[in-house]
GROMACS .gro file of N, CA and C in nm:
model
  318
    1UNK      N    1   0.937   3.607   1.679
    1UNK     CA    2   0.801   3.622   1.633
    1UNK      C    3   0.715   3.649   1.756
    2UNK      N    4   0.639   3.734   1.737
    2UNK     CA    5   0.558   3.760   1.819
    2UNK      C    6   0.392   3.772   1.784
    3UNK      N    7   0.336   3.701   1.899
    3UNK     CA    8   0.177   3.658   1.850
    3UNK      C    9   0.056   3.750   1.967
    4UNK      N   10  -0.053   3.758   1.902
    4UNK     CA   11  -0.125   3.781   2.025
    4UNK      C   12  -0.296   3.734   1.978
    5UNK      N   13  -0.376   3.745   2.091
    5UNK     CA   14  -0.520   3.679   2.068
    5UNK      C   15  -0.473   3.499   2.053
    6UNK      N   16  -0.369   3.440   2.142
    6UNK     CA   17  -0.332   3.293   2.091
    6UNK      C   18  -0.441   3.219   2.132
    7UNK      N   19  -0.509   3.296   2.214
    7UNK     CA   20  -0.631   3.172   2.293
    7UNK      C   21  -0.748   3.308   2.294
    8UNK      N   22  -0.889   3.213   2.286
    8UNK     CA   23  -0.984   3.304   2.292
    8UNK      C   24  -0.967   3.331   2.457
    9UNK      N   25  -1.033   3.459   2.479
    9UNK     CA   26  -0.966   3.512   2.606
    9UNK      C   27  -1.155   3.501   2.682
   10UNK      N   28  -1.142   3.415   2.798
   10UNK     CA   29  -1.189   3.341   2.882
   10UNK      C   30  -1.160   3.374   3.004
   11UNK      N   31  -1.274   3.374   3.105
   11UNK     CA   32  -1.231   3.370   3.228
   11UNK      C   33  -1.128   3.314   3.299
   12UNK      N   34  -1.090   3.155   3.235
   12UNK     CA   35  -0.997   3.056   3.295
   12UNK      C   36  -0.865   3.084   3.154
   13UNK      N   37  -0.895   3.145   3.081
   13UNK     CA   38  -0.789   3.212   2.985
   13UNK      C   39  -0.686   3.319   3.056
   14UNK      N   40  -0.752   3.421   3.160
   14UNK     CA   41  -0.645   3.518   3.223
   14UNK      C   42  -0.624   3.480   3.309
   15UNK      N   43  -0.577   3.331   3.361
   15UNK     CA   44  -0.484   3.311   3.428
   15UNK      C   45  -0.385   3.191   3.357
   16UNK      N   46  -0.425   3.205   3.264
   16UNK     CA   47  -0.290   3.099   3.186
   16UNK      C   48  -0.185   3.187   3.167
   17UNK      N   49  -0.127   3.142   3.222
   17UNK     CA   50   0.021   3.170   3.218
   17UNK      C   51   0.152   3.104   3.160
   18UNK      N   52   0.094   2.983   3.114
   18UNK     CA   53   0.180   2.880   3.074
   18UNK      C   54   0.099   2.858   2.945
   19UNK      N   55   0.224   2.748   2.864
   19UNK     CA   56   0.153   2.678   2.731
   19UNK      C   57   0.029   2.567   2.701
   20UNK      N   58  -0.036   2.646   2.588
   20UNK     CA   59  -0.165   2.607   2.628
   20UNK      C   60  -0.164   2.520   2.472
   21UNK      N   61  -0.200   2.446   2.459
   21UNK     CA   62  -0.261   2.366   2.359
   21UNK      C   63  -0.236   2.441   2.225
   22UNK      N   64  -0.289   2.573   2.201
   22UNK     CA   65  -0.248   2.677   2.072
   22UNK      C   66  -0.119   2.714   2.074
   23UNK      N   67  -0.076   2.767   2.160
   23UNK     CA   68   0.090   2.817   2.135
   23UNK      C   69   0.168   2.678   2.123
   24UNK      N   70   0.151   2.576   2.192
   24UNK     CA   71   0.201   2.442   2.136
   24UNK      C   72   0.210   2.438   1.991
   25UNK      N   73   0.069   2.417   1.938
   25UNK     CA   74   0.108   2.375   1.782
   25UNK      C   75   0.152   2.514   1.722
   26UNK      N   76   0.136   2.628   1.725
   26UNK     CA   77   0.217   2.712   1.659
   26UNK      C   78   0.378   2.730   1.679
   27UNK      N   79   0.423   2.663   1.788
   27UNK     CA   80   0.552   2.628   1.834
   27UNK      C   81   0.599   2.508   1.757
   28UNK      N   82   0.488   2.476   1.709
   28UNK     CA   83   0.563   2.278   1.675
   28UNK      C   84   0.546   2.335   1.522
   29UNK      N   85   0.450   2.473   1.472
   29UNK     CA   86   0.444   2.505   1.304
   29UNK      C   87   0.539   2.558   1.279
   30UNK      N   88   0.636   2.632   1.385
   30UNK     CA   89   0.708   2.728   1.337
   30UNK      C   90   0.857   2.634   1.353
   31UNK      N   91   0.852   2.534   1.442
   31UNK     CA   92   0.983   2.466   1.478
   31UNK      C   93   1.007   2.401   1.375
   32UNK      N   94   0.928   2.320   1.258
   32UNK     CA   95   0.959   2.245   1.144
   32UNK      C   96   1.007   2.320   1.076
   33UNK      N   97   1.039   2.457   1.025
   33UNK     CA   98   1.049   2.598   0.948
   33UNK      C   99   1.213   2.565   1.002
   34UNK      N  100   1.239   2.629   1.122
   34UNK     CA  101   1.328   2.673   1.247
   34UNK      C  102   1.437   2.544   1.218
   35UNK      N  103   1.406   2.444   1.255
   35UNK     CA  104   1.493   2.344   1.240
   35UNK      C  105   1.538   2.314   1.146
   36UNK      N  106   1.468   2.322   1.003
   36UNK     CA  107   1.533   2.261   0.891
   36UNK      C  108   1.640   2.398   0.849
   37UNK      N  109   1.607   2.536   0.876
   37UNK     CA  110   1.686   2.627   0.863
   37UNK      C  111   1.806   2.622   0.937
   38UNK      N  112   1.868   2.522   1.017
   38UNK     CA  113   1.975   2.515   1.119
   38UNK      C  114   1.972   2.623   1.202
   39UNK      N  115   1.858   2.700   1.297
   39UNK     CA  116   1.818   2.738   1.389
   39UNK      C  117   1.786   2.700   1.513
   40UNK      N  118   1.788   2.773   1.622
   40UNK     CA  119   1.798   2.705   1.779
   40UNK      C  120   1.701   2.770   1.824
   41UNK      N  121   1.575   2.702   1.848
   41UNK     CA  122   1.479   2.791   1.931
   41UNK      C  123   1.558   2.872   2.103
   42UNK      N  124   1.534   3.000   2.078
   42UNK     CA  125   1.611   3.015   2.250
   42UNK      C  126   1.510   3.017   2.338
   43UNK      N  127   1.342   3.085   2.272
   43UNK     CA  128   1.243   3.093   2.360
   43UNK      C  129   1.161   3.051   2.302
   44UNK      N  130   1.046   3.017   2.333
   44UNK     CA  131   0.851   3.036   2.334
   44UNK      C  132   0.834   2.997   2.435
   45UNK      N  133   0.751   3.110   2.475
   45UNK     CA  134   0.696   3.195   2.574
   45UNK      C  135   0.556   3.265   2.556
   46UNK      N  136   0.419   3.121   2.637
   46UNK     CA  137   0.308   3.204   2.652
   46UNK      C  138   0.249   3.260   2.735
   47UNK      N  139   0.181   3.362   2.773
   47UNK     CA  140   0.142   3.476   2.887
   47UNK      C  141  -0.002   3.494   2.832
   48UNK      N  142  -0.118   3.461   2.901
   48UNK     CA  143  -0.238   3.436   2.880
   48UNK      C  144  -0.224   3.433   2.702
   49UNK      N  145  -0.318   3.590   2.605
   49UNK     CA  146  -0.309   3.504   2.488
   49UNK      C  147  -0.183   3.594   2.404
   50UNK      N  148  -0.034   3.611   2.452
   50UNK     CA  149   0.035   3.702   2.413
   50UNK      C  150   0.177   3.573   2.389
   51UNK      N  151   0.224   3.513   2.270
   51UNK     CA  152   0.322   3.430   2.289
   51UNK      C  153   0.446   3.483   2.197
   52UNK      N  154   0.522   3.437   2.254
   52UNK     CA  155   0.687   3.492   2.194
   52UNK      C  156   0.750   3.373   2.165
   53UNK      N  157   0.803   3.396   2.074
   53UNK     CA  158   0.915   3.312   1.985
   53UNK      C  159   1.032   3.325   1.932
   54UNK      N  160   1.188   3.332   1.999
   54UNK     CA  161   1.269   3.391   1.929
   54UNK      C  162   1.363   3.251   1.950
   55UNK      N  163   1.450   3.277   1.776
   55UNK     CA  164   1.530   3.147   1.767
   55UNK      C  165   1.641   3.227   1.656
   56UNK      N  166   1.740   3.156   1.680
   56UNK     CA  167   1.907   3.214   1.622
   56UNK      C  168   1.963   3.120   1.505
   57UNK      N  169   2.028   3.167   1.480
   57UNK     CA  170   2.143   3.053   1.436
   57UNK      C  171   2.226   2.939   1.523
   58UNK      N  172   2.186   2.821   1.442
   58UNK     CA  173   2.249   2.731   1.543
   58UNK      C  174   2.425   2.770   1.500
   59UNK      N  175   2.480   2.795   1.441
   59UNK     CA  176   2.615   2.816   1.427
   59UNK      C  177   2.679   2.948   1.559
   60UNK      N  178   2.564   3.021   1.540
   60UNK     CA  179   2.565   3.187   1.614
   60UNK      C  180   2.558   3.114   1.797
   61UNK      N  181   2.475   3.032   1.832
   61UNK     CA  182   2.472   3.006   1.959
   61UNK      C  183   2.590   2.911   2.031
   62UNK      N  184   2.681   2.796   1.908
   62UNK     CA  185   2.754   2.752   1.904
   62UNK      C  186   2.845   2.799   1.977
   63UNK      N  187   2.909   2.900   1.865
   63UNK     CA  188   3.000   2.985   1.907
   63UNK      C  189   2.993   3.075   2.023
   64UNK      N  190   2.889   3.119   2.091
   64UNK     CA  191   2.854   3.231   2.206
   64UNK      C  192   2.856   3.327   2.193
   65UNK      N  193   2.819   3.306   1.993
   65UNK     CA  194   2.767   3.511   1.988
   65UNK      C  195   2.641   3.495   2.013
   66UNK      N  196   2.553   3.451   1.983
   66UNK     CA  197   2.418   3.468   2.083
   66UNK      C  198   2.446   3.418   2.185
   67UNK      N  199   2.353   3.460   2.330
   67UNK     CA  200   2.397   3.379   2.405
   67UNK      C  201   2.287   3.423   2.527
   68UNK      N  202   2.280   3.379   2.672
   68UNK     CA  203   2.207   3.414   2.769
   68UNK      C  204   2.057   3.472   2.722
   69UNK      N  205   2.014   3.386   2.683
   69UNK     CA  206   1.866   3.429   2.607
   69UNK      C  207   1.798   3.403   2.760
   70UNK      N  208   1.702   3.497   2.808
   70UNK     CA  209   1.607   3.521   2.901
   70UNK      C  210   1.459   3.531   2.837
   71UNK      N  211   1.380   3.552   2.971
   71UNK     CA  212   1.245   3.570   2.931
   71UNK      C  213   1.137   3.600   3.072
   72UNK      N  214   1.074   3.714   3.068
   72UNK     CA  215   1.014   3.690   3.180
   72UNK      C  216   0.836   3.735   3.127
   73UNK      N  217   0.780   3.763   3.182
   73UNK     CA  218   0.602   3.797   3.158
   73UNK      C  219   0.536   3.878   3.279
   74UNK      N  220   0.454   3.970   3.259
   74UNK     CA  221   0.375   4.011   3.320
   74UNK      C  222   0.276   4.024   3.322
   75UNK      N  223   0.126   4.046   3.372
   75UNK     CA  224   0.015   4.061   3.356
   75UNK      C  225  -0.004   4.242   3.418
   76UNK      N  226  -0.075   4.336   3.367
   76UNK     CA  227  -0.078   4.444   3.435
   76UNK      C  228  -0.226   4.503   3.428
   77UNK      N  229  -0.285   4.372   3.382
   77UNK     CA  230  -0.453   4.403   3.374
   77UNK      C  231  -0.533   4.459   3.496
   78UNK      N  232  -0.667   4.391   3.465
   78UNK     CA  233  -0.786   4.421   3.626
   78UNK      C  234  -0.734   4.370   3.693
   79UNK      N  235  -0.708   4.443   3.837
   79UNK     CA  236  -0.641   4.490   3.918
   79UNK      C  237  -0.449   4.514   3.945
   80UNK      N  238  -0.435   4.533   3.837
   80UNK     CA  239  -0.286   4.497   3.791
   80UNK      C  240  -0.175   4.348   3.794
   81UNK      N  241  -0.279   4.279   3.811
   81UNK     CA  242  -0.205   4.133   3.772
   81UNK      C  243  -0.267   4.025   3.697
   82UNK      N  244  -0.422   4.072   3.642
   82UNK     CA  245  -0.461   3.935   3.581
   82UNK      C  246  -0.409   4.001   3.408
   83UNK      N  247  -0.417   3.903   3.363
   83UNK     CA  248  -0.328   3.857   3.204
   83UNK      C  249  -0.475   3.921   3.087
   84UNK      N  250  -0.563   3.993   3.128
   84UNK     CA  251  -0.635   4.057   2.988
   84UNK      C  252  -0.511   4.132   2.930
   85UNK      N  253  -0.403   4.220   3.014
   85UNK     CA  254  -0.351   4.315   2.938
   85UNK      C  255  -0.185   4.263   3.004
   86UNK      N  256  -0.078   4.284   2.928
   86UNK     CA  257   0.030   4.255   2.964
   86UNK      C  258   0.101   4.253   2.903
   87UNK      N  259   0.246   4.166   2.901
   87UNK     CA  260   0.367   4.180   2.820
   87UNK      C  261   0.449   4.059   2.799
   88UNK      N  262   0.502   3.998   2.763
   88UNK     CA  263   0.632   3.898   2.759
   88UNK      C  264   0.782   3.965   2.672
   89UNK      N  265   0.872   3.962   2.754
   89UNK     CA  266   0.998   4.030   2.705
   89UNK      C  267   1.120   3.905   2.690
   90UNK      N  268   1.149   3.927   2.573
   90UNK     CA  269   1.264   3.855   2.564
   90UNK      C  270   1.431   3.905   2.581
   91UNK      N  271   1.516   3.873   2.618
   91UNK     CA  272   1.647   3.955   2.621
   91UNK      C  273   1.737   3.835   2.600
   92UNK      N  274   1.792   3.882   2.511
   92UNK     CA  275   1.955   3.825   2.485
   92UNK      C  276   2.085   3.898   2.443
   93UNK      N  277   2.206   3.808   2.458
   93UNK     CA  278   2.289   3.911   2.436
   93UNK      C  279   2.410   3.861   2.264
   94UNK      N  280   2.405   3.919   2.141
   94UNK     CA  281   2.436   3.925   2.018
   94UNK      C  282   2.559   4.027   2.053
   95UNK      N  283   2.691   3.925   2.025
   95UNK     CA  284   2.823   4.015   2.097
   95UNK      C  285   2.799   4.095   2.204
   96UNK      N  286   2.863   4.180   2.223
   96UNK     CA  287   2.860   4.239   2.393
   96UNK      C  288   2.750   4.382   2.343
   97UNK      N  289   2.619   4.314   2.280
   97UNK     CA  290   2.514   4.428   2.283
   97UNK      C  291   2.414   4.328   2.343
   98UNK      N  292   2.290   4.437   2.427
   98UNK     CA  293   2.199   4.351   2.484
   98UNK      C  294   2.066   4.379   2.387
   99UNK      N  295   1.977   4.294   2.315
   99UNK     CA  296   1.895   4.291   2.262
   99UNK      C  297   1.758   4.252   2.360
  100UNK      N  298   1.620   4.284   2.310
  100UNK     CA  299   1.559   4.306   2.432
  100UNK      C  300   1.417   4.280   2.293
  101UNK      N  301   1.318   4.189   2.311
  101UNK     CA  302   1.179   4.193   2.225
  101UNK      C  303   1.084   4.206   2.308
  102UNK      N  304   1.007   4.248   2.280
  102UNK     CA  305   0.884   4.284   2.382
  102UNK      C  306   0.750   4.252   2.276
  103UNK      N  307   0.662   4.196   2.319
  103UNK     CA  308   0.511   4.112   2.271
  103UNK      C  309   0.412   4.184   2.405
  104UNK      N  310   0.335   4.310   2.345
  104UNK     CA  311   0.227   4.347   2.458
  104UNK      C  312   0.138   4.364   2.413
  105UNK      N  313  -0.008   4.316   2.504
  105UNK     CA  314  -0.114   4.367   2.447
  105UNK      C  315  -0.166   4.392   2.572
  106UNK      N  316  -0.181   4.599   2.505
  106UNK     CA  317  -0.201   4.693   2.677
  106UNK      C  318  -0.350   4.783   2.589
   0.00000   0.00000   0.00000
């Protein structure tokens, strides 16, 4: 799942880079869903107001067909690093294919 506008966007908003109070409880709305479905959160991931959420089968991660779930973020805004405009990418690998989600707001 992928979100964006998670926080009203604030001066002290483009430099959050981390979880902020909103992507928390939408992490804790979506994890009651996630868990009772026997699902494994692999990420959430917030980048000023751009947050990512990807979660598997807990049977699928078990086994190590999902597996090596990553995550990194960028900001490529005013002056190419503050967080008005940017990305969060997720990558994992589902058998020997590499899957890849991307959450941007450019």
């Amino acid at each position: 799942v992928g979100l964006q506008e998670v926080v009203n966007l604030s001066t002290a908003a483009l430099f959050q880079n981390e979880s902020s109070a909103e992507s928390k409880m939408w992490e804790e709305a979506m994890g009651v869903h996630i868990q009772a479905a026997d699902y494994k959160v692999l990420i959430a991931r917030q980048y000023v107001g751009i947050f990512i959420y990807v979660a598997a089968s807990r049977a699928l991660v078990e086994q190590g067909i999902v597996r090596e779930a990553q995550c990194k973020a960028t900001g490529c805004g005013l002056m190419g690093q503050l967080g008005n405009k940017g990305a969060v990418c997720a990558r994992l690998m589902v058998y020997s294919s590499a899957c890849c989600f991307v959450c941007s707001h450019l």
